[in-house]
């Protein structure tokens, strides 16, 4: 039987995504279920993480599984020159599932090809972050009561922000309208705009972060400027504080508007937004545990 990986959000059909969200709902109602008894899950984080690693590990613990892995590749034989292929071959001998974050785009697809056990992409460079997308979809569904016909405004680093790339592709199943707000240097890459055109998804592009656009939106998806992806830090300095959302900017927004952010944030959401009933980013991160429980069980066929 062929194994199931989650490398790109396009690995899952609309029906599979909806089934997974239904599973996440069940885990939210009853998070402690010993479905992973006797299973070992490897978390290999070649790049820093707080939420993704800890929520995956919480998910495994709540499911009764065991965890091996690392959060700092410099303490592994990668630092002696071991290749990604050999590392994955070894770990897939030890574990039933590999969850990997890597700085190179395409690393997760490569790992899935060489691994004998399922691989879940926990973020590969500026490419994709599909488990984040599933928790984003779950958060959107919970707050809006639907995924259909929503206006989603993405703000910030749309060039290097892998979460917006995966979310855009996933939302293509649900007739969205997108607003892309970014400085010229960090615009949504052409390949994703082509994807929108081919899928008849309307989108508008802006460089100014205005209340006019916020007030049309159902979801305001803020993102951090991804300093780690810049080769020239002078370029990062020019754009690092390009947009900041303040609570006053939400004054005339729709009642159902919710502010999402994959986190970590730096300066793009002022702390005065945190107490707004429209701020949803901390709950969004909690939803990650339930979505990731659903992902783990789905790829393991449980
Ligand atoms: N959202 C997200 O990927 O956060 P971490 O980098 O902390 O895992």
mmCIF file of N, CA and C in Angstrom, residues 119-188:
data_model
loop_
_atom_site.group_PDB
_atom_site.id
_atom_site.type_symbol
_atom_site.label_atom_id
_atom_site.label_comp_id
_atom_site.label_asym_id
_atom_site.label_seq_id
_atom_site.Cartn_x
_atom_site.Cartn_y
_atom_site.Cartn_z
ATOM 1 N N UNK A 119 5.693 11.328 5.763
ATOM 2 C CA UNK A 119 6.385 12.577 6.106
ATOM 3 C C UNK A 119 5.363 13.705 6.111
ATOM 4 N N UNK A 120 5.401 14.519 7.158
ATOM 5 C CA UNK A 120 4.580 15.733 7.215
ATOM 6 C C UNK A 120 5.521 16.932 7.152
ATOM 7 N N UNK A 121 5.232 17.820 6.226
ATOM 8 C CA UNK A 121 6.022 19.043 6.049
ATOM 9 C C UNK A 121 5.605 20.073 7.100
ATOM 10 N N UNK A 122 6.545 20.410 7.981
ATOM 11 C CA UNK A 122 6.271 21.428 9.006
ATOM 12 C C UNK A 122 6.827 22.787 8.582
ATOM 13 N N UNK A 123 6.983 22.973 7.264
ATOM 14 C CA UNK A 123 7.501 24.222 6.705
ATOM 15 C C UNK A 123 8.789 23.958 5.967
ATOM 16 N N UNK A 124 8.826 24.269 4.642
ATOM 17 C CA UNK A 124 10.068 24.130 3.861
ATOM 18 C C UNK A 124 10.393 25.462 3.201
ATOM 19 N N UNK A 125 11.368 26.156 3.773
ATOM 20 C CA UNK A 125 11.784 27.455 3.254
ATOM 21 C C UNK A 125 10.600 28.382 3.085
ATOM 22 N N UNK A 126 10.565 29.094 1.950
ATOM 23 C CA UNK A 126 9.469 30.034 1.672
ATOM 24 C C UNK A 126 8.353 29.350 0.890
ATOM 25 N N UNK A 127 8.379 28.017 0.835
ATOM 26 C CA UNK A 127 7.490 27.291 -0.063
ATOM 27 C C UNK A 127 6.106 27.050 0.538
ATOM 28 N N UNK A 128 5.971 26.070 1.430
ATOM 29 C CA UNK A 128 4.650 25.636 1.908
ATOM 30 C C UNK A 128 4.696 25.359 3.406
ATOM 31 N N UNK A 129 3.524 25.462 4.044
ATOM 32 C CA UNK A 129 3.391 25.136 5.475
ATOM 33 C C UNK A 129 1.979 24.541 5.642
ATOM 34 N N UNK A 130 1.778 23.324 5.114
ATOM 35 C CA UNK A 130 0.403 22.818 5.013
ATOM 36 C C UNK A 130 -0.285 22.540 6.345
ATOM 37 N N UNK A 131 0.472 22.166 7.390
ATOM 38 C CA UNK A 131 -0.218 21.911 8.673
ATOM 39 C C UNK A 131 -0.721 23.223 9.260
ATOM 40 N N UNK A 132 0.023 24.319 9.014
ATOM 41 C CA UNK A 132 -0.462 25.647 9.433
ATOM 42 C C UNK A 132 -1.759 25.970 8.692
ATOM 43 N N UNK A 133 -1.799 25.609 7.411
ATOM 44 C CA UNK A 133 -2.996 25.907 6.622
ATOM 45 C C UNK A 133 -4.212 25.176 7.170
ATOM 46 N N UNK A 134 -4.007 23.928 7.579
ATOM 47 C CA UNK A 134 -5.170 23.190 8.090
ATOM 48 C C UNK A 134 -5.669 23.797 9.399
ATOM 49 N N UNK A 135 -4.777 24.298 10.220
ATOM 50 C CA UNK A 135 -5.258 24.960 11.446
ATOM 51 C C UNK A 135 -5.852 26.334 11.103
ATOM 52 N N UNK A 136 -5.325 26.970 10.065
ATOM 53 C CA UNK A 136 -5.927 28.248 9.619
ATOM 54 C C UNK A 136 -7.345 28.006 9.097
ATOM 55 N N UNK A 137 -7.506 26.958 8.293
ATOM 56 C CA UNK A 137 -8.843 26.646 7.764
ATOM 57 C C UNK A 137 -9.799 26.315 8.907
ATOM 58 N N UNK A 138 -9.313 25.570 9.877
ATOM 59 C CA UNK A 138 -10.159 25.216 11.023
ATOM 60 C C UNK A 138 -10.559 26.491 11.781
ATOM 61 N N UNK A 139 -9.618 27.409 11.918
ATOM 62 C CA UNK A 139 -9.895 28.676 12.620
ATOM 63 C C UNK A 139 -10.894 29.523 11.824
ATOM 64 N N UNK A 140 -10.732 29.544 10.514
ATOM 65 C CA UNK A 140 -11.659 30.324 9.674
ATOM 66 C C UNK A 140 -13.055 29.705 9.759
ATOM 67 N N UNK A 141 -13.109 28.387 9.671
ATOM 68 C CA UNK A 141 -14.416 27.707 9.729
ATOM 69 C C UNK A 141 -15.099 27.957 11.076
ATOM 70 N N UNK A 142 -14.312 27.872 12.159
ATOM 71 C CA UNK A 142 -14.899 28.072 13.499
ATOM 72 C C UNK A 142 -15.416 29.500 13.683
ATOM 73 N N UNK A 143 -14.716 30.472 13.119
ATOM 74 C CA UNK A 143 -15.106 31.866 13.370
ATOM 75 C C UNK A 143 -16.135 32.381 12.365
ATOM 76 N N UNK A 144 -16.160 31.795 11.173
ATOM 77 C CA UNK A 144 -17.069 32.309 10.139
ATOM 78 C C UNK A 144 -18.264 31.384 9.912
ATOM 79 N N UNK A 145 -18.174 30.150 10.399
ATOM 80 C CA UNK A 145 -19.252 29.177 10.191
ATOM 81 C C UNK A 145 -19.273 28.605 8.790
ATOM 82 N N UNK A 146 -18.343 28.998 7.950
ATOM 83 C CA UNK A 146 -18.238 28.513 6.566
ATOM 84 C C UNK A 146 -16.831 28.823 6.058
ATOM 85 N N UNK A 147 -16.451 28.117 4.979
ATOM 86 C CA UNK A 147 -15.209 28.484 4.286
ATOM 87 C C UNK A 147 -15.524 29.130 2.934
ATOM 88 N N UNK A 148 -16.800 29.172 2.580
ATOM 89 C CA UNK A 148 -17.208 29.586 1.229
ATOM 90 C C UNK A 148 -17.398 31.108 1.133
ATOM 91 N N UNK A 149 -17.000 31.655 -0.031
ATOM 92 C CA UNK A 149 -17.320 33.039 -0.422
ATOM 93 C C UNK A 149 -16.820 34.089 0.573
ATOM 94 N N UNK A 150 -15.627 33.887 1.123
ATOM 95 C CA UNK A 150 -15.080 34.841 2.091
ATOM 96 C C UNK A 150 -14.082 35.780 1.413
ATOM 97 N N UNK A 151 -13.990 36.995 1.952
ATOM 98 C CA UNK A 151 -12.971 37.938 1.495
ATOM 99 C C UNK A 151 -11.816 37.889 2.488
ATOM 100 N N UNK A 152 -10.672 37.473 1.964
ATOM 101 C CA UNK A 152 -9.496 37.262 2.816
ATOM 102 C C UNK A 152 -8.418 38.257 2.406
ATOM 103 N N UNK A 153 -7.997 39.058 3.378
ATOM 104 C CA UNK A 153 -6.968 40.059 3.117
ATOM 105 C C UNK A 153 -5.671 39.589 3.760
ATOM 106 N N UNK A 154 -4.651 39.408 2.910
ATOM 107 C CA UNK A 154 -3.336 38.948 3.378
ATOM 108 C C UNK A 154 -2.397 40.144 3.393
ATOM 109 N N UNK A 155 -1.698 40.335 4.509
ATOM 110 C CA UNK A 155 -0.929 41.572 4.708
ATOM 111 C C UNK A 155 0.504 41.244 5.123
ATOM 112 N N UNK A 156 1.469 41.895 4.462
ATOM 113 C CA UNK A 156 2.855 41.808 4.943
ATOM 114 C C UNK A 156 3.786 41.185 3.944
ATOM 115 N N UNK A 157 4.460 40.119 4.375
ATOM 116 C CA UNK A 157 5.470 39.478 3.537
ATOM 117 C C UNK A 157 4.821 38.357 2.736
ATOM 118 N N UNK A 158 4.305 38.708 1.578
ATOM 119 C CA UNK A 158 3.599 37.713 0.759
ATOM 120 C C UNK A 158 4.562 36.986 -0.176
ATOM 121 N N UNK A 159 5.806 37.466 -0.209
ATOM 122 C CA UNK A 159 6.817 36.814 -1.050
ATOM 123 C C UNK A 159 7.405 35.593 -0.333
ATOM 124 N N UNK A 160 7.881 35.802 0.889
ATOM 125 C CA UNK A 160 8.568 34.721 1.606
ATOM 126 C C UNK A 160 7.654 33.998 2.593
ATOM 127 N N UNK A 161 6.452 34.507 2.826
ATOM 128 C CA UNK A 161 5.569 33.921 3.843
ATOM 129 C C UNK A 161 4.921 32.645 3.334
ATOM 130 N N UNK A 162 5.458 31.505 3.772
ATOM 131 C CA UNK A 162 4.960 30.218 3.238
ATOM 132 C C UNK A 162 3.519 29.952 3.668
ATOM 133 N N UNK A 163 3.090 30.536 4.798
ATOM 134 C CA UNK A 163 1.726 30.238 5.262
ATOM 135 C C UNK A 163 0.690 30.820 4.299
ATOM 136 N N UNK A 164 0.976 31.982 3.729
ATOM 137 C CA UNK A 164 -0.005 32.568 2.799
ATOM 138 C C UNK A 164 -0.038 31.796 1.484
ATOM 139 N N UNK A 165 1.093 31.224 1.095
ATOM 140 C CA UNK A 165 1.112 30.442 -0.153
ATOM 141 C C UNK A 165 0.230 29.198 -0.021
ATOM 142 N N UNK A 166 0.383 28.487 1.101
ATOM 143 C CA UNK A 166 -0.433 27.273 1.306
ATOM 144 C C UNK A 166 -1.909 27.639 1.488
ATOM 145 N N UNK A 167 -2.177 28.721 2.233
ATOM 146 C CA UNK A 167 -3.577 29.095 2.496
ATOM 147 C C UNK A 167 -4.280 29.488 1.198
ATOM 148 N N UNK A 168 -3.579 30.229 0.350
ATOM 149 C CA UNK A 168 -4.162 30.638 -0.935
ATOM 150 C C UNK A 168 -4.594 29.407 -1.739
ATOM 151 N N UNK A 169 -3.706 28.411 -1.786
ATOM 152 C CA UNK A 169 -4.028 27.215 -2.586
ATOM 153 C C UNK A 169 -5.195 26.447 -1.971
ATOM 154 N N UNK A 170 -5.215 26.336 -0.657
ATOM 155 C CA UNK A 170 -6.309 25.601 -0.004
ATOM 156 C C UNK A 170 -7.644 26.308 -0.202
ATOM 157 N N UNK A 171 -7.642 27.622 -0.128
ATOM 158 C CA UNK A 171 -8.902 28.368 -0.232
ATOM 159 C C UNK A 171 -9.476 28.316 -1.641
ATOM 160 N N UNK A 172 -8.672 27.881 -2.608
ATOM 161 C CA UNK A 172 -9.158 27.833 -3.996
ATOM 162 C C UNK A 172 -10.374 26.917 -4.137
ATOM 163 N N UNK A 173 -10.577 26.017 -3.177
ATOM 164 C CA UNK A 173 -11.750 25.131 -3.215
ATOM 165 C C UNK A 173 -13.035 25.860 -2.817
ATOM 166 N N UNK A 174 -12.908 27.084 -2.249
ATOM 167 C CA UNK A 174 -14.052 27.655 -1.531
ATOM 168 C C UNK A 174 -14.471 29.046 -2.031
ATOM 169 N N UNK A 175 -14.181 29.362 -3.278
ATOM 170 C CA UNK A 175 -14.608 30.619 -3.921
ATOM 171 C C UNK A 175 -14.264 31.882 -3.106
ATOM 172 N N UNK A 176 -12.993 32.076 -2.789
ATOM 173 C CA UNK A 176 -12.628 33.282 -2.029
ATOM 174 C C UNK A 176 -12.444 34.498 -2.942
ATOM 175 N N UNK A 177 -12.381 35.661 -2.325
ATOM 176 C CA UNK A 177 -11.824 36.859 -2.964
ATOM 177 C C UNK A 177 -10.633 37.262 -2.107
ATOM 178 N N UNK A 178 -9.508 37.533 -2.766
ATOM 179 C CA UNK A 178 -8.304 37.896 -2.006
ATOM 180 C C UNK A 178 -7.949 39.364 -2.193
ATOM 181 N N UNK A 179 -7.488 39.984 -1.111
ATOM 182 C CA UNK A 179 -6.761 41.251 -1.180
ATOM 183 C C UNK A 179 -5.336 40.966 -0.731
ATOM 184 N N UNK A 180 -4.374 41.362 -1.543
ATOM 185 C CA UNK A 180 -2.965 41.176 -1.188
ATOM 186 C C UNK A 180 -2.369 42.554 -0.890
ATOM 187 N N UNK A 181 -1.934 42.765 0.347
ATOM 188 C CA UNK A 181 -1.316 44.044 0.724
ATOM 189 C C UNK A 181 0.143 43.788 1.077
ATOM 190 N N UNK A 182 1.023 44.344 0.269
ATOM 191 C CA UNK A 182 2.466 44.114 0.480
ATOM 192 C C UNK A 182 3.238 45.258 -0.157
ATOM 193 N N UNK A 183 4.437 45.559 0.372
ATOM 194 C CA UNK A 183 5.298 46.507 -0.346
ATOM 195 C C UNK A 183 5.781 45.849 -1.634
ATOM 196 N N UNK A 184 6.225 46.679 -2.566
ATOM 197 C CA UNK A 184 6.644 46.141 -3.875
ATOM 198 C C UNK A 184 7.640 44.999 -3.732
ATOM 199 N N UNK A 185 8.555 45.119 -2.769
ATOM 200 C CA UNK A 185 9.620 44.117 -2.615
ATOM 201 C C UNK A 185 9.086 42.762 -2.156
ATOM 202 N N UNK A 186 7.878 42.750 -1.554
ATOM 203 C CA UNK A 186 7.381 41.518 -0.921
ATOM 204 C C UNK A 186 6.024 41.102 -1.475
ATOM 205 N N UNK A 187 5.782 41.445 -2.749
ATOM 206 C CA UNK A 187 4.488 41.123 -3.363
ATOM 207 C C UNK A 187 4.281 39.619 -3.496
ATOM 208 N N UNK A 188 3.009 39.230 -3.594
ATOM 209 C CA UNK A 188 2.674 37.823 -3.835
ATOM 210 C C UNK A 188 3.395 37.363 -5.118
#
